[in-house]
Short mmCIF file of C-alpha atoms and ligand atoms in Angstrom, two decimals:
data_model
loop_
_atom_site.label_atom_id
_atom_site.label_comp_id
_atom_site.label_asym_id
_atom_site.label_seq_id
_atom_site.Cartn_x
_atom_site.Cartn_y
_atom_site.Cartn_z
CA MET O 1 102.01 49.93 167.53
CA ALA O 2 104.17 52.55 165.81
CA THR O 3 106.93 51.47 163.45
CA TYR O 4 110.38 52.87 164.23
CA LEU O 5 113.84 52.78 162.67
CA VAL O 6 117.06 51.64 164.33
CA ASP O 7 120.71 51.18 163.39
CA LEU O 8 121.76 47.54 163.61
CA SER O 9 125.17 46.64 165.01
CA ALA O 10 126.99 43.76 163.33
CA ASP O 11 126.25 41.59 166.38
CA VAL O 12 122.51 42.30 166.22
CA MET O 13 122.50 41.68 162.45
CA ARG O 14 124.12 38.29 163.06
CA GLU O 15 121.58 37.46 165.80
CA ARG O 16 118.63 38.50 163.62
CA LEU O 17 120.04 37.24 160.34
CA SER O 18 117.33 34.69 159.66
CA GLU O 19 114.55 37.29 160.20
CA ALA O 20 116.39 39.75 157.92
CA LEU O 21 116.80 37.08 155.24
CA THR O 22 113.09 36.22 155.48
CA VAL O 23 112.20 39.87 154.79
CA TYR O 24 114.62 39.82 151.83
CA VAL O 25 113.26 36.59 150.33
CA GLU O 26 109.61 37.63 150.75
CA ALA O 27 110.22 41.16 149.43
CA MET O 28 112.07 39.84 146.37
CA ARG O 29 109.65 36.91 145.98
CA TYR O 30 112.59 34.52 145.79
CA PRO O 31 111.98 30.81 146.32
CA ARG O 32 112.15 29.44 149.86
CA GLY O 33 115.64 28.17 150.57
CA THR O 34 117.30 31.29 149.13
CA GLU O 35 117.84 32.40 152.76
CA GLU O 36 120.35 29.59 153.38
CA GLN O 37 122.20 30.33 150.13
CA ARG O 38 122.66 34.01 151.03
CA ALA O 39 123.38 33.72 154.75
CA SER O 40 127.16 33.34 154.52
CA MET O 41 127.42 36.30 152.13
CA TRP O 42 125.39 38.59 154.41
CA LEU O 43 127.59 37.49 157.34
CA GLU O 44 130.76 38.14 155.38
CA HIS O 45 129.46 41.61 154.47
CA THR O 46 129.09 42.56 158.16
CA ARG O 47 132.90 42.44 158.38
CA ARG O 48 133.52 44.84 155.48
CA VAL O 49 134.98 48.29 156.00
CA GLY O 50 132.29 50.94 156.44
CA TRP O 51 129.47 48.39 156.89
CA LYS O 52 126.24 49.94 158.17
CA ALA O 53 122.78 48.47 158.56
CA VAL O 54 119.40 49.88 159.53
CA ALA O 55 116.06 48.23 160.23
CA ALA O 56 112.38 49.07 160.58
CA LEU O 57 110.74 47.46 163.60
CA ASN O 58 107.21 47.22 164.88
CA GLY O 59 107.54 46.04 168.46
CA THR O 60 110.08 43.28 168.02
CA ASP O 61 108.83 42.45 164.53
CA LEU O 62 111.40 43.15 161.77
CA LEU O 63 109.57 44.82 158.85
CA GLY O 64 112.50 46.08 156.80
CA VAL O 65 116.25 45.97 156.51
CA ALA O 66 118.92 47.79 154.55
CA TYR O 67 122.69 47.68 154.57
CA GLY O 68 125.80 48.60 152.64
CA TYR O 69 129.53 49.24 152.98
CA SER O 70 132.42 51.15 151.44
CA GLY O 71 133.27 49.98 147.94
CA ALA O 72 136.77 48.58 147.37
CA PRO O 73 138.72 47.18 144.41
CA ASP O 74 138.93 43.64 145.86
CA GLN O 75 135.12 43.32 145.88
CA TRP O 76 133.48 41.22 143.16
CA TRP O 77 130.68 43.78 142.69
CA GLN O 78 133.15 46.61 142.02
CA GLN O 79 135.10 44.44 139.58
CA GLN O 80 131.88 43.71 137.72
CA VAL O 81 131.01 47.42 137.56
CA VAL O 82 134.51 48.29 136.29
CA HIS O 83 134.08 45.66 133.57
CA GLY O 84 130.67 47.10 132.64
CA LEU O 85 131.98 50.67 132.53
CA ARG O 86 134.86 49.60 130.27
CA ARG O 87 132.46 47.82 127.94
CA THR O 88 130.32 50.95 127.63
CA GLY O 89 133.44 52.98 126.78
CA THR O 90 133.31 55.11 129.93
CA ASP O 91 136.14 57.58 130.33
CA PRO O 92 138.61 56.06 132.87
CA GLU O 93 138.63 59.35 134.79
CA ARG O 94 134.87 59.10 135.31
CA THR O 95 135.29 55.49 136.43
CA GLU O 96 137.94 56.56 138.92
CA ARG O 97 135.75 59.42 140.16
CA LEU O 98 132.77 57.12 140.68
CA LEU O 99 134.55 54.09 142.08
CA GLY O 100 137.32 55.82 144.02
CA ASP O 101 135.01 56.79 146.87
CA TYR O 102 131.53 55.29 147.14
CA PHE O 103 129.11 53.54 149.46
CA GLU O 104 127.50 50.44 147.97
CA LEU O 105 123.83 50.28 148.93
CA THR O 106 123.81 46.51 148.87
CA GLU O 107 120.35 45.53 150.13
CA LEU O 108 117.10 47.41 150.82
CA HIS O 109 113.93 45.43 151.52
CA ILE O 110 110.59 46.01 153.13
CA HIS O 111 108.31 43.08 153.95
CA PRO O 112 105.40 43.03 151.44
CA ARG O 113 102.84 43.65 154.18
CA ALA O 114 104.63 46.91 155.12
CA GLN O 115 105.42 48.24 151.63
CA GLY O 116 103.85 51.40 150.24
CA HIS O 117 104.03 53.60 153.35
CA GLY O 118 107.35 55.36 152.89
CA LEU O 119 109.41 52.96 155.01
CA GLY O 120 111.84 52.11 152.19
CA GLU O 121 112.63 55.77 151.65
CA ALA O 122 113.05 56.36 155.38
CA LEU O 123 115.47 53.40 155.66
CA ALA O 124 117.48 54.53 152.64
CA ARG O 125 117.75 58.07 154.03
CA ARG O 126 118.84 56.82 157.44
CA LEU O 127 121.40 54.45 155.92
CA LEU O 128 122.92 57.21 153.77
CA ALA O 129 122.81 60.01 156.35
CA GLY O 130 126.27 61.12 157.44
CA ARG O 131 128.17 58.76 155.14
CA PRO O 132 131.72 59.93 154.47
CA GLU O 133 131.78 58.68 150.84
CA ALA O 134 131.33 61.02 147.88
CA HIS O 135 128.88 58.74 146.02
CA VAL O 136 126.38 55.95 146.52
CA LEU O 137 125.98 53.15 143.98
CA LEU O 138 123.53 50.26 143.79
CA SER O 139 122.22 47.65 141.38
CA THR O 140 118.60 46.80 140.80
CA PRO O 141 116.88 44.46 138.33
CA GLU O 142 115.74 46.10 135.09
CA ILE O 143 111.95 46.37 134.95
CA ASN O 144 109.99 47.41 131.88
CA GLY O 145 109.24 51.12 132.13
CA GLU O 146 111.01 51.33 135.54
CA ALA O 147 107.54 50.49 136.85
CA ASN O 148 108.10 49.25 140.36
CA ARG O 149 108.55 50.70 143.85
CA ALA O 150 112.31 50.24 143.87
CA TRP O 151 112.76 52.26 140.66
CA ARG O 152 110.33 54.97 141.78
CA LEU O 153 112.16 55.24 145.09
CA TYR O 154 115.63 55.47 143.53
CA ARG O 155 114.52 58.05 140.98
CA ARG O 156 112.77 60.07 143.70
CA LEU O 157 116.03 60.05 145.67
CA GLY O 158 117.86 61.40 142.63
CA PHE O 159 119.72 58.30 141.45
CA GLY O 160 120.88 58.48 137.82
CA ASP O 161 122.00 55.82 135.33
CA VAL O 162 125.56 54.53 135.57
CA ILE O 163 125.13 51.37 133.46
CA ARG O 164 121.88 49.96 132.02
CA ASP O 165 121.04 46.39 130.99
CA TYR O 166 124.10 44.96 132.65
CA HIS O 167 124.56 41.23 133.13
CA PHE O 168 126.56 40.28 136.22
CA ALA O 169 128.63 37.15 135.69
CA GLY O 170 126.52 34.06 136.39
CA ASP O 171 123.13 35.86 136.48
CA PRO O 172 120.81 35.77 133.45
CA ARG O 173 118.84 38.84 134.59
CA ALA O 174 119.57 42.35 133.36
CA PHE O 175 120.44 44.91 136.03
CA ALA O 176 120.83 48.65 136.16
CA ILE O 177 123.66 50.22 138.11
CA LEU O 178 122.43 53.53 139.52
CA GLY O 179 124.26 56.18 141.48
CA ARG O 180 124.31 59.69 142.82
CA SER O 181 126.53 61.99 144.81
CA LEU O 182 126.30 62.22 148.58
CA PRO O 183 124.93 63.71 150.73
CA LEU O 184 121.28 63.33 149.70
CA ASP O 185 119.41 66.63 149.61
C1 COA E 201 111.68 48.90 147.07
C2 COA E 201 111.21 48.98 148.51
C3 COA E 201 112.40 48.82 149.46
C4 COA E 201 110.57 50.36 148.75
O1 COA E 201 110.05 50.43 150.06
P1 COA E 201 108.55 50.98 150.30
O2 COA E 201 108.44 51.31 151.73
O3 COA E 201 107.60 50.03 149.71
O4 COA E 201 108.59 52.26 149.34
P2 COA E 201 108.62 53.84 149.54
O5 COA E 201 109.44 54.31 150.67
O6 COA E 201 108.96 54.35 148.19
O7 COA E 201 107.15 54.13 149.82
C5 COA E 201 106.16 53.59 148.97
C6 COA E 201 105.08 54.56 148.67
O8 COA E 201 104.63 55.15 149.86
C7 COA E 201 104.45 56.55 149.63
N1 COA E 201 104.76 57.24 150.89
C8 COA E 201 105.86 57.95 151.18
N2 COA E 201 105.79 58.44 152.43
C9 COA E 201 104.61 58.01 152.92
C10 COA E 201 103.98 58.19 154.15
N3 COA E 201 104.52 58.92 155.14
N4 COA E 201 102.78 57.58 154.34
C11 COA E 201 102.22 56.87 153.35
N5 COA E 201 102.79 56.66 152.14
C12 COA E 201 103.96 57.24 151.95
C13 COA E 201 105.44 56.93 148.58
O9 COA E 201 104.96 58.02 147.84
C14 COA E 201 105.56 55.68 147.76
O10 COA E 201 104.68 55.70 146.67
P3 COA E 201 105.00 54.87 145.34
O11 COA E 201 105.60 53.53 145.73
O12 COA E 201 103.69 54.71 144.69
O13 COA E 201 105.97 55.70 144.55
C15 COA E 201 110.13 47.90 148.83
O14 COA E 201 108.97 48.15 148.06
C16 COA E 201 110.63 46.50 148.59
O15 COA E 201 111.21 45.88 149.49
N6 COA E 201 110.38 45.97 147.37
C17 COA E 201 110.75 44.63 147.03
C18 COA E 201 112.21 44.38 147.13
C19 COA E 201 113.02 45.33 146.27
O16 COA E 201 112.68 45.60 145.14
N7 COA E 201 114.11 45.81 146.86
C20 COA E 201 115.05 46.64 146.17
C21 COA E 201 115.85 45.76 145.27
S1 COA E 201 117.21 46.59 144.63
#
């Protein structure tokens, strides 16, 4: 059966939340039980301004999910990025340019059995198509040599470095914040 992409309404995301969280946990190889920890956050995100989600389906089987929303100053993630930009001595005008008008690509995950066939890129392109924001920003774990599918995908899509080796409050892992202007080419 052919795989196809759809936009998810907030209602459908809520109905299919546990399937979406299973894709996320298996793609990220997080321990079982992470689904329950993240559920309320994913639900809260569906109510944010500019929220959009897309999915890859095969029949009724959910193979991939991606979502994001418009960035805003009251969001923890933006506050963390502002802090990181200040620490790296970024010109406040550049900070304002980047953070004044952006879409946060919050989650993008393909189930391991469906990875490696271009679905992640197709979901990212569909999610970002027609966005009104001037930029897209995301965070992804630092990986030695940028040697994983997520990094290859983001570089292929033209994402550049905004902050490297950043530690979000309460998380021991190093992350990169990447971004680019919209629309994609
Ligand atoms: C990162 C992720 C979303 C990318 O999705 P994906 O579908 O695996 O990746 P892509 O769209 O880049 O496609 C993968 C490969 O298929 C190739 N491809 C592209 N179009 C294709 C097509 N039509 N047919 C076959 N292969 C194709 C690409 O060249 C790419 O090669 P590469 O990975 O060796 O560079 C996915 O691998 C994933 O969920 N990873 C784990 C979770 C994660 O890291 N999420 C992001 C955290 S920020």
